Short mmCIF file of C-alpha atoms and ligand atoms in Angstrom, two decimals:
data_model
loop_
_atom_site.label_atom_id
_atom_site.label_comp_id
_atom_site.label_asym_id
_atom_site.label_seq_id
_atom_site.Cartn_x
_atom_site.Cartn_y
_atom_site.Cartn_z
CA MET R 1 -12.40 0.96 22.72
CA SER R 2 -8.66 1.58 22.25
CA LYS R 3 -8.96 0.61 18.55
CA GLU R 4 -11.38 3.44 17.81
CA TRP R 5 -9.26 6.00 19.64
CA ILE R 6 -6.18 4.85 17.71
CA GLU R 7 -7.94 5.30 14.36
CA ARG R 8 -9.26 8.75 15.30
CA GLY R 9 -5.87 9.73 16.73
CA LYS R 10 -4.03 8.75 13.56
CA ASN R 11 -6.32 11.05 11.57
CA VAL R 12 -5.69 14.17 13.58
CA ILE R 13 -2.66 13.91 15.89
CA MET R 14 0.60 14.88 14.19
CA ASN R 15 2.77 11.86 13.65
CA THR R 16 5.66 12.76 15.99
CA TYR R 17 5.26 9.94 18.53
CA SER R 18 5.26 6.20 17.92
CA GLN R 19 2.42 5.46 20.30
CA PHE R 20 1.83 1.94 21.55
CA PRO R 21 -1.55 0.64 20.32
CA MET R 22 -3.55 1.52 23.41
CA ALA R 23 -5.49 4.49 24.76
CA LEU R 24 -5.26 5.09 28.51
CA VAL R 25 -8.38 6.46 30.10
CA LYS R 26 -8.14 6.31 33.91
CA GLY R 27 -5.79 5.71 36.80
CA LYS R 28 -5.86 4.92 40.50
CA GLY R 29 -2.83 4.68 42.77
CA VAL R 30 -0.05 3.09 40.73
CA TYR R 31 -2.35 1.50 38.13
CA VAL R 32 -3.83 2.75 34.86
CA TRP R 33 -6.59 1.31 32.65
CA ASP R 34 -6.97 1.40 28.89
CA ALA R 35 -10.17 2.03 26.97
CA ASP R 36 -10.80 -1.75 26.85
CA ASN R 37 -10.61 -1.88 30.66
CA ASN R 38 -7.24 -3.68 30.76
CA LYS R 39 -5.29 -2.83 33.92
CA TYR R 40 -1.57 -1.98 33.95
CA LEU R 41 0.94 -1.50 36.72
CA ASP R 42 2.62 1.78 35.82
CA PHE R 43 6.41 1.92 36.17
CA VAL R 44 6.52 4.85 33.73
CA ALA R 45 4.38 7.44 35.55
CA GLY R 46 4.15 9.73 32.52
CA ILE R 47 7.97 9.42 32.28
CA ALA R 48 8.91 10.38 35.83
CA VAL R 49 6.00 12.80 36.17
CA ASN R 50 3.13 11.41 38.26
CA ALA R 51 4.87 11.57 41.63
CA LEU R 52 1.66 11.00 43.60
CA GLY R 53 0.35 8.37 41.22
CA TYR R 54 -3.30 8.73 40.21
CA GLY R 55 -6.33 10.01 42.10
CA ASP R 56 -4.60 11.43 45.17
CA PRO R 57 -7.53 12.98 47.11
CA ASP R 58 -5.60 16.10 48.25
CA TYR R 59 -4.30 16.73 44.76
CA ILE R 60 -7.86 16.59 43.41
CA LYS R 61 -9.29 18.71 46.22
CA ASN R 62 -6.64 21.44 46.10
CA ILE R 63 -6.70 21.87 42.32
CA SER R 64 -10.53 21.82 42.30
CA GLU R 65 -10.70 24.49 45.00
CA GLN R 66 -8.18 26.66 43.19
CA VAL R 67 -9.98 26.39 39.84
CA SER R 68 -13.17 27.54 41.49
CA LYS R 69 -11.32 30.57 42.96
CA LEU R 70 -8.92 31.79 40.23
CA GLN R 71 -7.51 29.80 37.31
CA HIS R 72 -5.12 32.35 35.82
CA VAL R 73 -4.33 36.05 35.81
CA SER R 74 -0.88 37.18 34.68
CA ASN R 75 2.58 37.95 35.92
CA LEU R 76 1.50 41.59 35.64
CA TYR R 77 0.23 40.89 39.18
CA TRP R 78 1.44 38.92 42.19
CA MET R 79 -0.10 35.45 42.45
CA PRO R 80 -0.17 33.91 45.97
CA PRO R 81 0.13 30.22 44.90
CA SER R 82 3.35 30.96 42.98
CA ILE R 83 4.80 32.89 45.91
CA GLU R 84 3.96 30.07 48.31
CA LEU R 85 5.44 27.48 45.96
CA ALA R 86 8.63 29.51 45.50
CA GLU R 87 8.90 29.79 49.30
CA ILE R 88 8.67 26.02 49.71
CA LEU R 89 11.28 25.44 46.97
CA THR R 90 13.75 27.99 48.35
CA ASP R 91 13.18 27.04 52.03
CA ASN R 92 14.09 23.45 51.15
CA SER R 93 17.10 24.07 48.89
CA CYS R 94 20.26 26.12 48.48
CA PHE R 95 18.51 28.48 46.03
CA ASP R 96 17.12 31.97 46.58
CA LYS R 97 14.97 32.82 43.59
CA VAL R 98 12.56 31.00 41.26
CA PHE R 99 11.39 31.56 37.68
CA PHE R 100 8.30 29.56 36.71
CA CYS R 101 7.53 28.21 33.24
CA ASN R 102 5.62 25.25 31.81
CA SER R 103 7.96 22.43 30.84
CA GLY R 104 11.43 20.96 31.16
CA ALA R 105 12.71 22.45 27.92
CA GLU R 106 11.57 25.88 29.02
CA ALA R 107 13.25 25.49 32.39
CA VAL R 108 16.55 24.58 30.69
CA GLU R 109 16.05 27.37 28.13
CA ALA R 110 15.66 29.82 31.03
CA ALA R 111 18.85 28.49 32.62
CA ILE R 112 20.71 28.92 29.31
CA LYS R 113 19.53 32.53 29.08
CA LEU R 114 20.65 33.13 32.66
CA CYS R 115 24.13 31.69 31.92
CA LYS R 116 24.50 33.87 28.84
CA LYS R 117 23.31 37.00 30.60
CA TYR R 118 25.61 36.33 33.56
CA GLY R 119 28.57 35.88 31.18
CA TYR R 120 27.62 39.07 29.33
CA VAL R 121 27.41 41.12 32.50
CA LYS R 122 30.58 39.71 34.07
CA LYS R 123 32.91 39.25 31.10
CA GLY R 124 31.31 40.86 28.04
CA LYS R 125 29.31 39.81 24.99
CA ASP R 126 31.69 37.07 23.80
CA CYS R 127 31.31 35.12 27.00
CA ASN R 128 28.35 33.09 25.72
CA GLU R 129 29.55 29.50 25.28
CA ILE R 130 27.99 26.61 27.16
CA ILE R 131 29.34 23.12 27.73
CA THR R 132 26.93 20.22 28.18
CA MET R 133 27.52 16.49 28.41
CA LYS R 134 27.55 13.76 25.80
CA LYS R 135 24.46 11.53 26.10
CA SER R 136 22.60 14.38 27.81
CA PHE R 137 19.01 15.32 27.07
CA HIS R 138 17.70 18.82 27.67
CA GLY R 139 14.61 19.21 25.48
CA ARG R 140 13.30 19.74 21.95
CA THR R 141 13.26 23.51 21.43
CA MET R 142 15.95 24.66 19.00
CA THR R 143 18.26 25.77 21.80
CA THR R 144 17.70 22.86 24.19
CA LEU R 145 18.18 20.59 21.17
CA ALA R 146 21.55 22.28 20.70
CA ALA R 147 22.26 21.71 24.40
CA THR R 148 21.38 18.02 24.07
CA GLY R 149 24.60 16.08 23.58
CA GLN R 150 23.15 13.47 21.21
CA LYS R 151 23.45 14.16 17.50
CA LYS R 152 20.49 11.90 16.62
CA TYR R 153 18.02 14.45 18.02
CA GLN R 154 19.53 17.28 15.96
CA LYS R 155 19.43 15.43 12.64
CA GLY R 156 17.25 17.30 10.15
CA PHE R 157 17.04 20.40 12.29
CA THR R 158 20.43 22.00 11.79
CA PRO R 159 21.65 24.62 12.16
CA VAL R 160 20.65 24.52 15.81
CA THR R 161 21.63 27.37 18.14
CA SER R 162 25.40 27.81 18.10
CA GLY R 163 27.72 28.11 21.09
CA PHE R 164 27.43 24.62 22.60
CA SER R 165 30.15 22.00 23.00
CA TYR R 166 29.90 18.56 24.55
CA ALA R 167 32.16 16.89 27.11
CA GLU R 168 32.37 13.24 28.11
CA PHE R 169 30.13 12.60 31.12
CA ASN R 170 32.11 11.95 34.33
CA ASN R 171 35.40 12.87 32.58
CA PHE R 172 36.81 15.97 34.24
CA GLU R 173 39.85 16.25 32.03
CA ASP R 174 37.73 16.36 28.89
CA LEU R 175 35.50 19.04 30.40
CA ASN R 176 38.45 21.07 31.63
CA ASN R 177 40.01 20.96 28.16
CA LYS R 178 36.82 22.30 26.61
CA VAL R 179 36.51 25.31 28.93
CA THR R 180 37.58 28.61 27.32
CA GLU R 181 37.58 32.22 28.50
CA ASN R 182 34.18 32.49 26.82
CA THR R 183 32.52 29.65 28.74
CA CYS R 184 29.60 31.12 30.68
CA GLY R 185 27.87 27.91 31.78
CA ILE R 186 28.19 24.16 32.29
CA ILE R 187 25.04 22.02 32.33
CA ILE R 188 24.96 18.54 33.87
CA GLU R 189 22.19 16.09 34.70
CA PRO R 190 23.17 14.59 38.09
CA ILE R 191 21.54 11.44 36.73
CA GLN R 192 21.20 11.32 32.96
CA GLY R 193 17.67 10.08 32.26
CA GLU R 194 17.11 9.76 28.50
CA GLY R 195 20.82 8.99 28.04
CA GLY R 196 20.44 5.68 29.90
CA ILE R 197 20.35 6.37 33.70
CA ASN R 198 23.99 7.42 34.10
CA VAL R 199 24.92 8.75 37.53
CA ALA R 200 27.42 11.63 37.87
CA ASN R 201 30.08 10.70 40.39
CA LYS R 202 30.73 12.80 43.45
CA ILE R 203 34.45 13.46 42.92
CA TYR R 204 33.78 14.54 39.35
CA LEU R 205 31.09 16.96 40.52
CA GLN R 206 33.37 18.34 43.24
CA LYS R 207 36.03 19.08 40.62
CA VAL R 208 33.46 20.70 38.32
CA ARG R 209 32.23 22.86 41.19
CA LYS R 210 35.78 24.03 41.95
CA LEU R 211 36.42 24.79 38.28
CA CYS R 212 33.22 26.85 38.04
CA ASP R 213 34.13 28.80 41.18
CA GLU R 214 37.64 29.53 39.95
CA LYS R 215 36.52 30.63 36.48
CA ASP R 216 33.23 32.27 37.48
CA ILE R 217 31.18 29.89 35.32
CA VAL R 218 27.53 29.19 36.14
CA LEU R 219 27.01 25.55 37.13
CA VAL R 220 23.56 24.30 36.14
CA TYR R 221 22.08 20.96 37.09
CA ASP R 222 19.24 19.77 34.89
CA GLU R 223 17.05 17.94 37.41
CA VAL R 224 13.98 17.87 35.18
CA GLN R 225 13.91 14.08 35.34
CA CYS R 226 15.94 13.16 38.43
CA GLY R 227 14.76 15.95 40.76
CA ILE R 228 11.71 16.36 43.01
CA GLY R 229 12.03 13.32 45.19
CA ARG R 230 13.04 10.74 42.61
CA THR R 231 16.34 10.00 44.35
CA GLY R 232 14.78 9.99 47.81
CA LYS R 233 15.96 13.58 48.37
CA LEU R 234 13.95 16.57 47.22
CA PHE R 235 16.78 17.65 44.91
CA ALA R 236 19.19 15.24 43.21
CA TYR R 237 22.14 17.50 44.13
CA GLU R 238 21.62 16.45 47.76
CA ILE R 239 22.86 12.95 46.92
CA SER R 240 26.40 14.12 46.11
CA GLY R 241 26.18 17.20 48.32
CA VAL R 242 27.75 19.24 45.50
CA LYS R 243 25.52 22.26 44.97
CA PRO R 244 24.91 23.91 41.60
CA ASP R 245 24.19 27.63 41.10
CA VAL R 246 21.07 26.95 39.08
CA VAL R 247 18.68 24.03 38.72
CA SER R 248 15.99 23.25 36.15
CA LEU R 249 12.88 21.37 37.25
CA ALA R 250 9.66 20.14 35.61
CA LYS R 251 8.13 16.63 35.28
CA GLY R 252 7.51 15.48 38.89
CA LEU R 253 7.11 19.04 40.18
CA GLY R 254 3.47 19.28 39.08
CA GLY R 255 2.71 15.59 39.54
CA GLY R 256 1.00 15.62 36.12
CA PHE R 257 0.07 19.29 35.89
CA PRO R 258 2.37 21.10 33.41
CA ILE R 259 4.88 23.29 35.23
CA GLY R 260 8.61 23.96 35.01
CA ALA R 261 10.92 26.05 37.14
CA MET R 262 14.42 27.46 37.16
CA LEU R 263 15.90 28.10 40.59
CA ALA R 264 19.07 30.12 41.17
CA ILE R 265 21.24 31.41 43.96
CA GLN R 266 20.98 35.18 44.46
CA SER R 267 24.32 36.17 42.86
CA LYS R 268 23.33 34.40 39.63
CA ALA R 269 19.58 35.16 39.72
CA GLU R 270 20.23 38.87 39.64
CA ALA R 271 21.74 38.62 36.13
CA LEU R 272 18.18 38.59 34.76
CA LYS R 273 16.39 41.94 34.89
CA PRO R 274 12.70 42.88 34.41
CA GLY R 275 11.57 42.27 30.84
CA GLU R 276 14.45 39.90 29.99
CA HIS R 277 12.53 36.66 30.44
CA ALA R 278 8.85 35.82 30.78
CA SER R 279 6.12 33.24 30.21
CA THR R 280 2.38 33.91 29.97
CA PHE R 281 1.52 30.78 31.94
CA GLY R 282 4.57 30.86 34.24
CA GLY R 283 3.42 30.71 37.88
CA ASN R 284 -0.13 29.76 36.86
CA PRO R 285 -2.21 29.31 40.05
CA LEU R 286 -3.49 25.85 39.12
CA ALA R 287 -0.05 24.52 38.23
CA CYS R 288 1.45 26.03 41.38
CA THR R 289 -1.33 24.58 43.54
CA ALA R 290 -0.66 21.15 42.02
CA ALA R 291 3.08 21.53 42.72
CA LYS R 292 2.49 22.77 46.28
CA THR R 293 0.46 19.63 46.93
CA VAL R 294 3.21 17.41 45.52
CA LEU R 295 5.87 19.09 47.67
CA ASP R 296 3.71 19.00 50.79
CA LYS R 297 3.23 15.24 50.36
CA LEU R 298 6.90 14.64 49.63
CA LEU R 299 8.19 16.70 52.52
CA LYS R 300 5.57 16.17 55.21
CA HIS R 301 3.79 12.91 54.48
CA GLY R 302 6.64 10.44 54.27
CA ILE R 303 6.97 10.13 50.50
CA LEU R 304 10.69 10.95 50.39
CA GLU R 305 11.23 8.24 53.02
CA ASN R 306 9.13 5.88 50.93
CA VAL R 307 11.33 6.55 47.89
CA GLN R 308 14.45 5.75 49.91
CA LYS R 309 12.94 2.54 51.26
CA GLN R 310 11.42 1.33 47.99
CA GLY R 311 14.49 2.45 46.05
CA GLU R 312 16.69 0.21 48.17
CA TYR R 313 14.25 -2.64 47.74
CA LEU R 314 14.14 -2.11 43.96
CA THR R 315 17.96 -2.19 43.79
CA LYS R 316 18.02 -5.41 45.80
CA LYS R 317 15.47 -7.02 43.50
CA LEU R 318 17.30 -5.84 40.38
CA VAL R 319 20.57 -7.30 41.69
CA GLU R 320 18.74 -10.61 42.18
CA LEU R 321 17.38 -10.36 38.65
CA GLN R 322 20.86 -9.70 37.27
CA LYS R 323 22.11 -12.89 38.92
CA LYS R 324 19.46 -14.87 37.03
CA PHE R 325 20.12 -13.39 33.58
CA ASN R 326 23.67 -13.03 32.34
CA PHE R 327 22.55 -10.66 29.58
CA ILE R 328 21.84 -7.95 32.19
CA VAL R 329 25.19 -6.17 32.26
CA ASP R 330 24.59 -3.27 34.62
CA ILE R 331 22.20 -1.79 37.17
CA ARG R 332 22.36 1.97 37.68
CA GLY R 333 20.51 4.77 39.39
CA ASN R 334 19.24 5.87 42.71
CA GLY R 335 15.93 5.76 44.59
CA LEU R 336 13.11 5.43 42.10
CA ILE R 337 15.12 6.34 39.02
CA GLN R 338 16.94 3.16 38.13
CA GLY R 339 17.83 1.28 34.99
CA ILE R 340 19.05 -2.12 33.89
CA GLU R 341 21.31 -2.34 30.88
CA PHE R 342 21.22 -5.33 28.55
CA LYS R 343 24.13 -6.73 26.60
CA SER R 344 24.28 -5.03 23.22
CA LYS R 345 26.07 -7.80 21.34
CA GLY R 346 25.50 -11.53 21.24
CA LYS R 347 21.92 -12.65 21.66
CA GLU R 348 19.73 -9.95 20.17
CA ILE R 349 17.76 -8.20 22.89
CA LYS R 350 15.56 -5.35 21.74
CA ILE R 351 14.39 -3.07 24.52
CA LYS R 352 11.20 -2.26 22.63
CA ASP R 353 10.29 -5.97 22.40
CA ILE R 354 10.72 -6.40 26.15
CA VAL R 355 8.63 -3.29 26.80
CA VAL R 356 5.83 -4.56 24.50
CA LYS R 357 5.86 -8.05 26.04
CA CYS R 358 5.67 -6.60 29.56
CA MET R 359 2.84 -4.33 28.47
CA GLU R 360 0.89 -7.33 27.16
CA LYS R 361 1.31 -8.89 30.62
CA GLY R 362 0.13 -5.73 32.41
CA LEU R 363 3.31 -3.77 33.18
CA LEU R 364 4.27 -0.40 31.68
CA LEU R 365 8.00 0.21 31.25
CA VAL R 366 10.08 2.65 29.22
CA GLY R 367 13.52 2.38 27.64
CA ALA R 368 16.42 4.82 28.07
CA GLY R 369 19.60 5.23 26.04
CA GLU R 370 20.57 2.36 23.75
CA ASN R 371 20.06 -0.81 25.78
CA THR R 372 18.54 0.20 29.06
CA ILE R 373 15.13 -0.23 30.62
CA ARG R 374 14.22 2.48 33.07
CA PHE R 375 12.14 2.29 36.25
CA VAL R 376 10.51 5.61 37.14
CA PRO R 377 7.29 4.59 38.93
CA PRO R 378 5.05 6.88 41.00
CA LEU R 379 6.84 7.80 44.24
CA ILE R 380 4.01 6.26 46.27
CA ILE R 381 4.84 2.76 45.07
CA ALA R 382 4.90 -0.06 47.67
CA LYS R 383 6.95 -3.24 48.01
CA GLU R 384 4.18 -5.45 46.62
CA HIS R 385 4.04 -3.36 43.43
CA ILE R 386 7.78 -3.81 42.91
CA ASP R 387 7.35 -7.57 43.43
CA GLU R 388 4.44 -7.66 41.00
CA GLY R 389 6.28 -5.67 38.33
CA LEU R 390 9.55 -7.57 38.56
CA GLU R 391 7.75 -10.90 38.42
CA ILE R 392 6.22 -9.87 35.09
CA LEU R 393 9.61 -8.66 33.82
CA GLU R 394 11.33 -11.85 34.96
CA ASN R 395 8.78 -13.99 33.12
CA VAL R 396 9.40 -12.01 29.95
CA LEU R 397 13.19 -12.21 30.30
CA LYS R 398 12.98 -16.01 30.63
CA GLU R 399 11.98 -16.05 26.94
CA TYR R 400 15.46 -14.72 26.07
CA GLN R 401 17.44 -17.29 28.03
N1 PLP B 1 15.71 17.83 30.70
C1 PLP B 1 15.69 16.54 31.03
C2 PLP B 1 16.77 16.00 31.92
C3 PLP B 1 14.67 15.71 30.56
O1 PLP B 1 14.69 14.40 30.89
C4 PLP B 1 13.67 16.26 29.75
C5 PLP B 1 12.61 15.39 29.20
O2 PLP B 1 12.69 14.19 29.17
C6 PLP B 1 13.73 17.62 29.42
C7 PLP B 1 14.75 18.38 29.92
C8 PLP B 1 12.67 18.23 28.56
O3 PLP B 1 11.47 18.32 29.27
P1 PLP B 1 10.08 18.57 28.54
O4 PLP B 1 9.77 17.37 27.74
O5 PLP B 1 9.11 18.81 29.67
O6 PLP B 1 10.27 19.79 27.69
#
């Protein structure tokens, strides 16, 4: 029973999340079930994590086989699954080298260390400043919190790591004005996830790329949320065609198994030397086997194509929805990372209320930014699931008309 789990959870789980009153116990395909056997269509997917949905037979088989062979050793030794995974990632991207870790925050943290070390080597110890974007989200460690361009996350935890400044997203002039001789890195999410599904425009990114080349600044894309197939391309940078020097990945990479990665082009990767960065679990054979399975399915079994197809269909359906409800003010995103923004003034529309009402009718959704509902379903989703989910949402929105 969900009720029992909630009571036990409240006793022992630290109160840092405001969980909805339900305990999820199993999943199959794009559906999950709670402890009372209620079924939900899952448009959250562990917040853009469960790329293959639930119960993929190859995912289960490959991880099971690996756990029976070798679950973990250490980066004191070479580990074949991490080498194979790094080969797949570099063969299918503009990057040359990979550092493995366990989460998105750690992947961004690694990228920050790389920027600082690159600046130190190239221009000296004062070259250690990093510019990130307003409304960005990069994680909850003290340094990724500092990188996150939203003051609300830093409240109560200051002083956070120094050396960060924040530019307006998609505003080149503002960014250019903030660059100094001590700027070693610029970090951008090609699609801001937590900030409300905001897409970086191509011309802006081209200008940022040129600026970074001219000033020898490391350009980092944080693709923790928008990478690994979510846009219909393996990497989100492929949408604009503007390549970064470094990318951070996590979430969808392991399809539900914790893993993060920082990828870099050779000239930047070589800034980090042996002993300068490490993670006990980085490159763990189970996590890398999970990620290899995800990538194999995305690249060789039609999942990227499915994201493109279903992404277009989702956009079409959201445009139709917008026509029916004048309080939907914008539709943003790409592939299977899309959001609809609701009017902030006038009739009071609370994202959380909509999410709860949809949940009661069997659809899981998650908010983003101030007034946006985000759609980040498993990448295996089909047309009928989109129809089913949007019908539930439409019925809920009718209550606000
Ligand atoms: N970067 C981005 C763009 C994210 O969306 C997130 C999490 O939402 C993170 C970093 C942090 O990832 P994690 O929660 O795995 O530490």
